[in-house]
Structures are given as structure tokens and as C-alpha cells.
Coordinates of C-alpha atoms in Angstrom, one line a residue:
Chain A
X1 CA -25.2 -82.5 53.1
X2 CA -25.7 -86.2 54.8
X3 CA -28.4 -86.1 57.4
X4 CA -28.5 -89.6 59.1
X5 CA -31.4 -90.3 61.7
X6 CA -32.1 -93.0 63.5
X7 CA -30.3 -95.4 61.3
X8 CA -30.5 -99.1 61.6
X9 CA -29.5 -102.3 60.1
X10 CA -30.4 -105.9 60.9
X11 CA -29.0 -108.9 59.1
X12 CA -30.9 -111.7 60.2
X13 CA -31.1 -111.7 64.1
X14 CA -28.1 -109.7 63.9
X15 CA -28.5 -105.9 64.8
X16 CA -25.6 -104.4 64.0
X17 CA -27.1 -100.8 63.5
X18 CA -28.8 -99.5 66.8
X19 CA -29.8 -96.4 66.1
X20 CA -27.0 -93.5 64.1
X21 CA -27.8 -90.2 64.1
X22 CA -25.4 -88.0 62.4
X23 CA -25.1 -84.7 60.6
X24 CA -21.8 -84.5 57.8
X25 CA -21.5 -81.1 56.8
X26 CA -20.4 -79.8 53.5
X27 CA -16.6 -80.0 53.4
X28 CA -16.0 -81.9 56.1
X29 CA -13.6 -84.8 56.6
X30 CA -15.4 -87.5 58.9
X31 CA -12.8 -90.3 60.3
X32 CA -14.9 -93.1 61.4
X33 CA -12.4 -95.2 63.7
X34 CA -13.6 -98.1 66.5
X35 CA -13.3 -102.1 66.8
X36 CA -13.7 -104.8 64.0
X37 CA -17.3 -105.9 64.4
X38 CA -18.8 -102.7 65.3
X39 CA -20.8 -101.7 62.3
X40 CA -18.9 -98.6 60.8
X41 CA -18.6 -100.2 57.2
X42 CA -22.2 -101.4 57.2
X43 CA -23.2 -97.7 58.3
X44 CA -21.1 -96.5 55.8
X45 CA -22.5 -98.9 52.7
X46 CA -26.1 -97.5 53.6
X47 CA -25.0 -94.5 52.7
X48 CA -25.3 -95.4 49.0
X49 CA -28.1 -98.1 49.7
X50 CA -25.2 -100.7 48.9
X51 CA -27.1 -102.2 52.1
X52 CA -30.7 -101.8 52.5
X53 CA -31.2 -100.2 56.0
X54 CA -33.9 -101.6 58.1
X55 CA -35.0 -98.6 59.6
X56 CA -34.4 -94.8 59.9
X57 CA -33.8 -92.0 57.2
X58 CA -30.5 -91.0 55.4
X59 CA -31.3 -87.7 53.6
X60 CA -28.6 -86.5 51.2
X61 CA -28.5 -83.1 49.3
X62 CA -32.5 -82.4 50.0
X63 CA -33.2 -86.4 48.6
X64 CA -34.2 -89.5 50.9
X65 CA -32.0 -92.4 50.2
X66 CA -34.6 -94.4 51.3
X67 CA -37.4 -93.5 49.5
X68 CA -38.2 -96.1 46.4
X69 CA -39.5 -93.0 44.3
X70 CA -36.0 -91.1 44.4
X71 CA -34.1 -92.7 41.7
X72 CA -30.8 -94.4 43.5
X73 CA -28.9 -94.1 40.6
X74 CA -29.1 -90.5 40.2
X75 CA -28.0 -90.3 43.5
X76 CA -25.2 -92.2 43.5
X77 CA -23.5 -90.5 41.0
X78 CA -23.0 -87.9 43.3
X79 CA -21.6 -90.2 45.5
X80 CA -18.1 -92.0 45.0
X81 CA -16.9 -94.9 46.8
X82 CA -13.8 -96.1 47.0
X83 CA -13.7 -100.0 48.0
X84 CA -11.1 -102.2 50.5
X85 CA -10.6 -104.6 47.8
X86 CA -10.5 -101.7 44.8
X87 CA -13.2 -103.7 42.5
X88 CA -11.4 -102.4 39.5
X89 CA -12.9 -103.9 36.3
X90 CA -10.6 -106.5 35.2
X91 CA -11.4 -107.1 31.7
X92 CA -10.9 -103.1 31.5
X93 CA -8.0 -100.7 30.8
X94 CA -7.6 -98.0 33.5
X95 CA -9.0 -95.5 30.7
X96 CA -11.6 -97.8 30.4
X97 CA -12.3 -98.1 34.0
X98 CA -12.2 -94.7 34.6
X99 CA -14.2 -93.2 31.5
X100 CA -16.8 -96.1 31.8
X101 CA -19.4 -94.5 33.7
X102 CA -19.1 -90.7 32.6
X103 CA -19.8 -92.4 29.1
X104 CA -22.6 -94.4 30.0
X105 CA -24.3 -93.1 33.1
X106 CA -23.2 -89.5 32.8
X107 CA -23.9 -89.6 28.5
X108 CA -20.7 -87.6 28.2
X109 CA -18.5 -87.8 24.8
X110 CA -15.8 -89.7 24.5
X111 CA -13.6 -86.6 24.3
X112 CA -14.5 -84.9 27.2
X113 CA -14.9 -88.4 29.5
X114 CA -10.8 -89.1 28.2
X115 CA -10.1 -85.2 29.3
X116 CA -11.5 -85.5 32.6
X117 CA -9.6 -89.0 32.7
X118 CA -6.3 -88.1 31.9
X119 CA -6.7 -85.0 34.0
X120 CA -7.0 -87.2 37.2
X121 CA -4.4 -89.5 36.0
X122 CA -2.1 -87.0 36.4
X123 CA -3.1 -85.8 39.4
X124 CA -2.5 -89.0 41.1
X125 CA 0.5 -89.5 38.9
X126 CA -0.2 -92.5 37.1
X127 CA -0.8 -91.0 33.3
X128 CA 1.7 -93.8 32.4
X129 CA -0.9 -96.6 33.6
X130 CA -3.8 -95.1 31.0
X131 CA -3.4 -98.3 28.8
X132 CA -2.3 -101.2 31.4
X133 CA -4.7 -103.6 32.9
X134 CA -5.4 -103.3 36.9
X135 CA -3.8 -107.0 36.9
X136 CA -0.8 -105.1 35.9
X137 CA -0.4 -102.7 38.5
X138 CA 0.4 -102.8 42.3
X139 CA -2.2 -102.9 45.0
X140 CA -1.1 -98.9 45.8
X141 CA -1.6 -97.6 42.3
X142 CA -5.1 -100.0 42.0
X143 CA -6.3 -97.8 44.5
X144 CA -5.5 -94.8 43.1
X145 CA -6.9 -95.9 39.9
X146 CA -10.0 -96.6 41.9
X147 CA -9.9 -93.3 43.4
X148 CA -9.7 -91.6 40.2
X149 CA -12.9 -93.8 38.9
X150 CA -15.0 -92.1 41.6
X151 CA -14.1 -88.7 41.2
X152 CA -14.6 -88.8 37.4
X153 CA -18.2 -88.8 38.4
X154 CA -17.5 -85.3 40.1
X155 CA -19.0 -86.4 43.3
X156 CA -20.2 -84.3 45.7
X157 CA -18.8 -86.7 48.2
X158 CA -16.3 -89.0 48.5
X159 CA -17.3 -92.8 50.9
X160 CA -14.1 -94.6 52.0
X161 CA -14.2 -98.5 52.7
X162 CA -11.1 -99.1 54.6
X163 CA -8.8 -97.9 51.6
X164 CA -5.4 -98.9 52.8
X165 CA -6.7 -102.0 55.0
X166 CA -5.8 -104.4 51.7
X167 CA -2.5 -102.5 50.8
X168 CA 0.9 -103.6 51.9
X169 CA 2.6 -101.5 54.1
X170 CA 4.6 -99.5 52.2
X171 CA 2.1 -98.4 49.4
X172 CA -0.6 -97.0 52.3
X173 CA 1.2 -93.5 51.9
X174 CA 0.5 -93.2 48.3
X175 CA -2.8 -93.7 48.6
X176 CA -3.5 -91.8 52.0
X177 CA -1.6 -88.9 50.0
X178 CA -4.2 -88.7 47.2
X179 CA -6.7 -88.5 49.7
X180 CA -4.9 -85.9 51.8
X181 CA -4.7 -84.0 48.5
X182 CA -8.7 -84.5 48.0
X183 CA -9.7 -83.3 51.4
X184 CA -7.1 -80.1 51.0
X185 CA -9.5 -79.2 47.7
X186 CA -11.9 -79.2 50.1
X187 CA -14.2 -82.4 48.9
X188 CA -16.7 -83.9 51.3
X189 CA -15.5 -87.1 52.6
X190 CA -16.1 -90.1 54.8
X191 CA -14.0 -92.4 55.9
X192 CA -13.5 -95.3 57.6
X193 CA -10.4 -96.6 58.7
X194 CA -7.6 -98.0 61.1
X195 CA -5.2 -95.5 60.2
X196 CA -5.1 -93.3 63.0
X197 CA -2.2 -90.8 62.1
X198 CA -4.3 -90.2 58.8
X199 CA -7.7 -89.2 61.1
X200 CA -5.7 -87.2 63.1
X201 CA -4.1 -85.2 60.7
X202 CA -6.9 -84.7 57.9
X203 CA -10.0 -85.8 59.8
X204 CA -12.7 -82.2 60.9
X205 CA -14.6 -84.8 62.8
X206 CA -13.9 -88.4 64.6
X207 CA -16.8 -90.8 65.5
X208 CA -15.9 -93.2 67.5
X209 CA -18.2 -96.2 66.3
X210 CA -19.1 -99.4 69.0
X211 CA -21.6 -102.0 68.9
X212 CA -23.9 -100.7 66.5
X213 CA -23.6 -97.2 68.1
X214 CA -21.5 -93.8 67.8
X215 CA -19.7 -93.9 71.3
X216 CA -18.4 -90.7 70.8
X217 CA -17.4 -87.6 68.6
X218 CA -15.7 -84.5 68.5
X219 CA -12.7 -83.1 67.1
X220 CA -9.4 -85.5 66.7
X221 CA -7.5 -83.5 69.0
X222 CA -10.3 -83.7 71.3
X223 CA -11.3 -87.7 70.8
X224 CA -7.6 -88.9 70.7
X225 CA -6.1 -86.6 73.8
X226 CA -9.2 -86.3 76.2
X227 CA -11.5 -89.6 75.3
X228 CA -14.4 -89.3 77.4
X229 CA -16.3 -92.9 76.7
X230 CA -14.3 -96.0 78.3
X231 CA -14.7 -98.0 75.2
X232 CA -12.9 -94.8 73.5
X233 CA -10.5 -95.1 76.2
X234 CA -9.8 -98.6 75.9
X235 CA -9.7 -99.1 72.0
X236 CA -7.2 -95.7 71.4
X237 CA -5.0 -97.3 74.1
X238 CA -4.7 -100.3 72.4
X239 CA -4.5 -98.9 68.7
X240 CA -1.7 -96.1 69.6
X241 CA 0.3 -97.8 71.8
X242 CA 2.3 -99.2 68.6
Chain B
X1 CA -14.4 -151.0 3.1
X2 CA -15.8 -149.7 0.4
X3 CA -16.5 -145.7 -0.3
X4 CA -16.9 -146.4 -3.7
X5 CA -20.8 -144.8 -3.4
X6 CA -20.0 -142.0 -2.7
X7 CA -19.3 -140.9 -6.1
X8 CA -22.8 -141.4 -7.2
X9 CA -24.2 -140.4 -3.3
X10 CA -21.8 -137.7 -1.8
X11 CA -24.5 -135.1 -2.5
X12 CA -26.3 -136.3 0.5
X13 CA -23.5 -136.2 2.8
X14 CA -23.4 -132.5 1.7
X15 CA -27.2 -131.7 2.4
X16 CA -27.2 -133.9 5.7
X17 CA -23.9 -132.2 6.8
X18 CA -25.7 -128.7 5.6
X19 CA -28.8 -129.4 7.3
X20 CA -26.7 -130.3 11.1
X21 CA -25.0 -127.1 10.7
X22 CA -28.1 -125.1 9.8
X23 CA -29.9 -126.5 13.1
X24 CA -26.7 -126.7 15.6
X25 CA -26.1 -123.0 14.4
X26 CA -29.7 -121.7 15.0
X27 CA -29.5 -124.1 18.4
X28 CA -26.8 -122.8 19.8
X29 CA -27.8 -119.0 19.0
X30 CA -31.6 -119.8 20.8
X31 CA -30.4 -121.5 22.8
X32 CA -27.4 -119.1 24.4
X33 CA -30.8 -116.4 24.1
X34 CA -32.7 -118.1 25.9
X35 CA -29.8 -119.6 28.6
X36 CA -29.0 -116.0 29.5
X37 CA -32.9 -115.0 30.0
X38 CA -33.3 -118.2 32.1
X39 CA -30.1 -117.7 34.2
X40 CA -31.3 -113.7 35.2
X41 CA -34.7 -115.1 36.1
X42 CA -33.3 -117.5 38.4
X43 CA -30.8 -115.4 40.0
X44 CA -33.7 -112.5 40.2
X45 CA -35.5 -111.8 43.2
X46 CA -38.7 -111.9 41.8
X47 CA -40.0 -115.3 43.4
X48 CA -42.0 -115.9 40.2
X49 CA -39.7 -115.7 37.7
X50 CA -37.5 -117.6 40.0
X51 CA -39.4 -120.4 40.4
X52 CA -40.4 -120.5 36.7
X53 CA -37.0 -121.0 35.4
X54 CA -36.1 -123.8 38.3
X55 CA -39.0 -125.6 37.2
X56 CA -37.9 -125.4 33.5
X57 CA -34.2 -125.8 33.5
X58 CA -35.5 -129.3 36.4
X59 CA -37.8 -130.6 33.7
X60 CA -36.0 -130.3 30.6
X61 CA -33.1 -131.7 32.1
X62 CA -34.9 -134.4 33.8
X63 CA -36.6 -135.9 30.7
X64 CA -34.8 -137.1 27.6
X65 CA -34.6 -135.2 24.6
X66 CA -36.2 -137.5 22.8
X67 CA -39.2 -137.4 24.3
X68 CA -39.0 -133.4 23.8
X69 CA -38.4 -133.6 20.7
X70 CA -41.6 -135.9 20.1
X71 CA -43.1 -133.9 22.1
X72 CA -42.6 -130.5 20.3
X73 CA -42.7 -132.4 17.0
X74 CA -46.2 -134.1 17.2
X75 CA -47.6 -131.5 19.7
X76 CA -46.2 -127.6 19.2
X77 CA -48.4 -127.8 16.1
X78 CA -51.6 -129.0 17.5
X79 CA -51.5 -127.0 20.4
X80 CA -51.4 -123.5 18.3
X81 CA -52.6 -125.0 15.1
X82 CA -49.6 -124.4 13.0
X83 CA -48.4 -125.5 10.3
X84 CA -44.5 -125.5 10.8
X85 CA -41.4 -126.6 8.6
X86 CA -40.1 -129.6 10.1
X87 CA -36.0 -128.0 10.7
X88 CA -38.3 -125.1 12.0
X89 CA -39.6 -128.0 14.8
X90 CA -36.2 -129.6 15.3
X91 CA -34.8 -126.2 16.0
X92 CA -37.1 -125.0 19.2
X93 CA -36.7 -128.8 20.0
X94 CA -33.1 -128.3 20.4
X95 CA -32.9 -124.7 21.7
X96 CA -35.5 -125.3 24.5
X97 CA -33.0 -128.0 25.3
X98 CA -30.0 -126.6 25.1
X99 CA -31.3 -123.2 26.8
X100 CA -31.7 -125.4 30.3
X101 CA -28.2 -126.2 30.2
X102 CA -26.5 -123.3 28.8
X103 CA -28.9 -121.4 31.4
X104 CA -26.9 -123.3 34.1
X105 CA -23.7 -122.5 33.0
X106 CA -24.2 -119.0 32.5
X107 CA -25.9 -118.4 36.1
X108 CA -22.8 -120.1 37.6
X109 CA -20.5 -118.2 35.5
X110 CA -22.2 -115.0 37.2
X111 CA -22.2 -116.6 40.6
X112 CA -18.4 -116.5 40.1
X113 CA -17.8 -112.9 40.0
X114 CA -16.9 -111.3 43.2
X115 CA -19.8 -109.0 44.6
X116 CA -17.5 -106.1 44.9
X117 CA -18.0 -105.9 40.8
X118 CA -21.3 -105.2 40.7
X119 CA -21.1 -103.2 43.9
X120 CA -18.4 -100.7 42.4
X121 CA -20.4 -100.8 39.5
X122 CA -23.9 -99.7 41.3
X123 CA -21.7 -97.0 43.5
X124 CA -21.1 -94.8 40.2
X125 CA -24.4 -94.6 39.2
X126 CA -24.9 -97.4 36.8
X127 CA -28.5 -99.4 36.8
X128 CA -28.7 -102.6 37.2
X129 CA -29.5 -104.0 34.4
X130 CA -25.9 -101.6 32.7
X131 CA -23.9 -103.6 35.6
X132 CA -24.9 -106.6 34.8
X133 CA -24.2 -106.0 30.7
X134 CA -21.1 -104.1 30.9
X135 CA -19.5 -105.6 33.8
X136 CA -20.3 -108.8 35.3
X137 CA -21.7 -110.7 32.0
X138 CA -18.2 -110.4 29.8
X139 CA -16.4 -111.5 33.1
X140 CA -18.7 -114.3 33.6
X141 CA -18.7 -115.4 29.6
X142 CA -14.7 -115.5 29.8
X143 CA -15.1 -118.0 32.6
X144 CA -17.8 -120.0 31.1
X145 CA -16.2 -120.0 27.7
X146 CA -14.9 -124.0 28.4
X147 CA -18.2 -124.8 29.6
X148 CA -20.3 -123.6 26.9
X149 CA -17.6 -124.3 24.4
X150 CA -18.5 -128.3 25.8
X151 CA -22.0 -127.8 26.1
X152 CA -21.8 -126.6 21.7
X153 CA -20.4 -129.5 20.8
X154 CA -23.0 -131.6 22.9
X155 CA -25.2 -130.2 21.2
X156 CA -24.0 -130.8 17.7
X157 CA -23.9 -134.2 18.2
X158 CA -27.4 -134.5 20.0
X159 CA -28.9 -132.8 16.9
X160 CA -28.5 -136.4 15.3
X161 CA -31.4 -137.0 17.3
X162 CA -33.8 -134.9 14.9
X163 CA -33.6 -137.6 12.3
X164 CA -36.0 -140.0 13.7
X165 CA -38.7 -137.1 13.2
X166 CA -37.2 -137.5 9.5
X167 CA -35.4 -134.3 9.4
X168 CA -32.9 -134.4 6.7
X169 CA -29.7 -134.2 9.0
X170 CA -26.5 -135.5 8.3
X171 CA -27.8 -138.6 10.4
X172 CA -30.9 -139.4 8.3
X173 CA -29.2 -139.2 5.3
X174 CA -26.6 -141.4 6.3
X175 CA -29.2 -143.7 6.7
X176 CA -31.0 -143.1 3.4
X177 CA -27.5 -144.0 1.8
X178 CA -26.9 -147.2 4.0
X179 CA -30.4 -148.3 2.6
X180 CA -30.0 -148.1 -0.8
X181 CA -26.5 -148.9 -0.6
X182 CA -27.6 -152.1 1.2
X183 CA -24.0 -150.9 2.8
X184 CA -24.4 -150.7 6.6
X185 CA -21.2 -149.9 7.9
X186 CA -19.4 -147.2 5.4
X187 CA -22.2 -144.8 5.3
X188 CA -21.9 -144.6 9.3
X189 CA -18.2 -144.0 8.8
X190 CA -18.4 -141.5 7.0
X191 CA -21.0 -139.6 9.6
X192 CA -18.6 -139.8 12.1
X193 CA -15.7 -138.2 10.5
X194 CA -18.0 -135.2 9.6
X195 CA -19.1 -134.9 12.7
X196 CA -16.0 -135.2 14.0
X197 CA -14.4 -132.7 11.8
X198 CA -17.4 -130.1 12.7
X199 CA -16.5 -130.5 16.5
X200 CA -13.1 -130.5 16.3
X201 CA -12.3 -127.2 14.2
X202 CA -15.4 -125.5 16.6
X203 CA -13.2 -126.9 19.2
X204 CA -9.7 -125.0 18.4
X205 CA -12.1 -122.0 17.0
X206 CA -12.8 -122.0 20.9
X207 CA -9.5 -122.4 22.6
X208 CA -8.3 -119.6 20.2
X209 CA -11.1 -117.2 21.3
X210 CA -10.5 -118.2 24.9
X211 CA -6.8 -117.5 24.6
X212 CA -7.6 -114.2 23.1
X213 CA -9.9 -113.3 26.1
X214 CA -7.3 -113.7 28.5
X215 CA -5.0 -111.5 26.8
X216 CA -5.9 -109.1 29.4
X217 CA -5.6 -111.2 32.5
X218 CA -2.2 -111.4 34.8
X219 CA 1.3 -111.0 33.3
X220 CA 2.1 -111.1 36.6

């Protein structure tokens, strides 16, 4: 579905991309995991072109992300993101947030944007919220909300910024539950995160991302019980020791 | 004091005060047009546009509007070889003005929104130019609203300028009245407290619409 080659991003003198190459197959869950620093939200924001990469090819569904003749926008709608820091529209409802591009990217009616809206409302439980303002809701249920924004596109696949990183502690469940209910359905997703009990329960594929480089990959059971790599090594034994 | 002339000369109070609303209103509308087009070209990446709008929003703001306004005056009609109604000529005067500053404003109301906006607003499809009108401009206006609300009443009060082209503002007619008055002080008085009275009700028009626009914000 994603075919990344050779990916790889410079900002400045900075190369913080060295070359990805990476195949994520319909369906699949991908947990990106590794250190602060080491270029697994940049790899995932080139994805969507949300960063321009320097060099390489990212080929999704048949079409070149790269190429300036594929339109970005059509491809991005069948691309949700979901953001560390939610980027809910402020001056809009959660309806409004949520029906907002199915209107006006997608043409749809009113009606059947509000029935697809309500439908994911209640799927993540927050019907209730339809007519608040995201200033009025917790950092748990923003997320959700968020969530909900990107499916209402009907992605084919789902990108995840660091979902819970922004969250307090006790509202990461809620939202790692809506996404363990999305994966179940069986929707593409990627996802990078420090939640290590969430890649090993619902992630099909772990890379382990280091300097600008996949380190390794391979099954959770596999990456988190027998780590070949020593950075692998030394970064899980840090991160599951608590 | 005396007001005792303005029973016989009130009716130019009414066509001067007419005539400053007719200009400030135009003004402002141009000029807010124009502000927003000068604010995307300088935040565009287009180096031309870029550097076209610096240059304009560094020039107007660095020369006095009085020598604009002589400038556009005594020279917009020669260089296209126009005729044009004088308020016509006081109203690009003003605008082209106004649009530098108002330009400003609006580019740092946009600076002010978080990136994250526009980027959750380019992940679901939407083109830039939809981002930028559906999401990030009404978030930048309600910040800007104080700003521009300031940068109105400026303005209303700087279109007094137009009367030394002899534009029939509230200013110039003043001055017709102190003239054949031979009064020099009432007339003037009077000025004020309609100019005062314009600013002051645009004023608490503003802080009403600004307290409506934050209806949505926090009740947290």
C-alpha cells in the first residue's frame, strides 16, 4: 500500500533521514518505536508531504507522493493523521470539526457528512460532545475527536504522531482503546509512539527507528524478546525496565 | 462660546460628517482588501510577490500621507489620463494607505496561529488556499480584531487629511464655516465632538463584536 525507498530528509546541514526503505502492507499495524531525536516523526510527516523529502520515493496506492503532477490533496484524503497536539479547530464545534472536510474537500451533503459524523461519535462514545467546543473538552476526548476527524475522510490509512505523548496519564487508555478498536476493523495504520505495551499488543510490525535509520524490524514478539541490534538492545532495556 | 450658527450652517456639519463616513467606510473596506492580498504575498513563497509587498507596505509607511495623498491627487490622473471625482482620489489615497498597515496586522495575526492548524488542515485533503480561508484567517481576524479595530479609527481621523485637496469632509467644511463665521474656535469644536462620537460608537460596535467572537473560546 506504502512503498518507501530510499527516503531522506535534510533540514539544513541536518540529515536526519539516511536512507528508509520500507514496505507497509494493507492491513497492517506498523509501531514505529526508538530514541527522541531519531527521525521517526519526520519519516512519518513525509508520508503525507507534511515535510518535503529531500530525496527518495514514497509511492502510495500506485501514486508518487513526490511527484508535483500527482495532486497532494487527492492523496491525502486517503490519508488521516492524527496529531500530538490534536490541532482541533478552535473556533469550531466538534460537528464542525469533524464534517468540515467531507463538506468541502469531499463535496458531500450536509446530511450525509452529519450521518457519517454522528456515526463515529458514537463509536468513540462522545455523541454528547457534538455541540461543545474542543476548549471544552479534556485532552483524552480532543483526541478522540481528532481521531474521528480523520476517519470521516474514510481513509485508507490511518498516520499516528505520538497520539498519547500530550495526554495525561490517565486519559492515554481512552484514546489507545479507539485505536485498538481501529486496528481490530482491520484499518491500515502507522504509528509512532512511546507506548510500548500498545506496540506489543496491536502492532503486526515494529521498526525500530535510530539516527536517521530503521535499526531493525520484525514482529513485536520477536523485536521486544530477542533484539538483535545493540541500539535495540540498549533503548528496550531502558524503556521497559519501568 | 457661541453655537448660535449653527442654525443657519448645521447643514454643512451634516455633508462634511457625510462625506468622512462615505470615505472612512470605502477606506477601510479597500483598504482591509487590499491588507489581506498584501499580507499572503508577503508570507508567500514566491520571492516576487514577496518582495513586492515589503517594498510597498516599507514605502507607504515610510512617507507621510500627505505627500501620498498629493501624490495620488495631482498625479493618478495624469499618469492614466483620467478624469476622476475628487472623494474618488481621496479614497485610493486612503486605502493604499491604510492597506500597508492593515497588511501588517493581518500577516501577524496569521503568524500567530500555531502550524499544527494549517497542518491538520492540509492532512485531510484541503488546498491551501481552503486552509488558509476556512481555518487559519477567522482564527487570525479574532486576534487581530483590537488591532484593526485601532488601526479604523486611525484612519477615520486621518481622513481629515483629504481636506487640504478640498474634499468636502467634515474638516473642510468646518473650515468653510469658521470663514464665514469669522468664528475660529466653535466650528473646530464642533469637528471634534463628531469625530469623537463616530470613533467612539465604532469603538464599543468593536468590543461587542470581539466579545461575541470569543464566545467560543475557554470556559475553562
Amino acid at each position: 500500500m506504502i512503498q518507501v525507498s530510499n527516503l531522506q530528509k535534510k533540514f539544513g546541514k541536518l540529515h536526519v533521514l539516511k536512507g528508509i526503505d520500507s514496505r507497509i502492507k494493507q492491513g497492517e499495524v506498523v509501531v514505529v518505536i526508538g530514541p527522541s531525536g531519531s527521525g521517526k516523526s519526520t519519516f512519518l510527516r513525509c508520508l503525507n508531504r507534511l515535510e518535503e523529502p529531500s530525496d527518495g520515493e514514497i509511492v502510495f496506492e500506485g501514486n508518487s507522493i513526490i511527484d508535483k503532477r500527482n495532486d497532494i490533496n487527492k492523496l491525502r484524503e486517503k490519508m488521516g493523521m492524527v496529531f500530538q497536539q490534536f490541532n482541533l479547530f478552535p473556533h469550531m464545534t466538534v460537528i464542525e470539526n469533524i464534517t468540515l472536510a467531507p463538506m468541502k474537500v469531499k463535496k458531500l451533503s450536509k446530511e450525509s457528512a452529519m450521518d457519517i459524523a454522528f456515526g463515529l461519535l458514537k463509536r468513540i462514545g462522545l455523541e454528547d460532545k457534538a455541540y461543545a467546543y474542543p476548549s471544552q473538552l479534556s485532552g483524552g476526548q480532543k483526541q478522540r475527536i481528532a481521531i474521528a476527524r480523520a476517519l470521516a475522510m474514510s481513509p485508507d490509512v490511518m498516520l499516528f504522531d505520538e497520539p498519547t505523548s500530550a495526554l495525561d496519564p490517565e486519559m492515554v487508555g481512552e484514546v489507545l482503546d479507539v485505536m485498538k478498536k481501529l486496528a481490530a476493523e482491520g484499518m491500515t495504520m502507522v504509528v509512532v509512539t512511546h507506548e510500548m505495551g500498545f506496540a506489543r499488543e496491536v502492532g503486526s510490525r515494529v521498526l525500530f527507528m535510530d539516527e536517521g535509520k530503521i535499526v531493525e524490524e520484525g514482529s513485536p514478539e520477536v523485536v521486544f524478546s530477542e533484539p538483535k541490534h545493540p541500539r535495540t538492545k540498549d533503548f528496550l532495556g531502558k524503556v521497559l525496565r519501568c | 462660546m457661541d453655537f448660535s450658527f449653527l442654525q443657519k450652517y448645521y447643514g454643512f456639519f451634516i455633508e462634511g460628517t457625510s462625506i468622512t463616513l462615505f470615505l472612512s467606510f470605502f477606506g477601510v473596506v479597500l483598504g482591509v482588501v487590499l491588507g489581506v492580498i498584501l499580507a499572503l504575498m508577503k508570507l508567500s513563497k514566491n520571492i516576487l510577490l514577496k518582495s513586492f509587498s515589503s517594498a510597498y507596505i516599507e514605502l507607504v509607511r515610510g512617507t507621510p500621507l500627505l505627500v501620498q495623498l498629493y501624490i495620488i491627487y495631482y498625479g493618478l490622473p495624469r499618469l492614466v489620463g483620467l478624469d476622476f471625482n475628487d472623494n474618488t482620489l481621496g479614497i485610493v489615497a486612503i486605502s493604499l494607505n491604510s492597506a500597508a498597515y492593515v497588511g501588517e496586522i493581518i500577516r501577524a495575526g496569521i503568524l500567530s496561529i500555531d502550524k499544527g492548524q494549517l497542518e491538520a488542515a492540509r492532512s485531510l485533503g484541503m488546498p491551501h488556499g481552503m486552509a488558509m480561508k476556512t481555518i487559519i484567517i477567522p482564527q487570525a481576524f479574532k486576534n487581530i480584531l483590537p488591532a484593526l479595530g485601532n488601526e479604523f479609527i486611525v484612519l477615520i481621523k486621518e481622513s481629515s487629511i483629504v481636506s487640504v485637496v478640498g474634499i468636502h469632509d467634515l474638516m473642510y467644511n468646518a473650515d468653510t464655516v469658521r470663514g464665514n463665521t469669522y468664528l475660529p474656535f466653535e466650528p473646530l469644536v464642533i469637528a471634534a465632538l463628531i469625530y469623537f462620537t463616530i470613533t467612539f460608537i465604532l469603538s464599543k460596535l468593536l468590543s461587542l463584536l470581539e466579545r461575541r467572537m470569543r464566545a467560543g473560546d475557554s470556559s475553562i
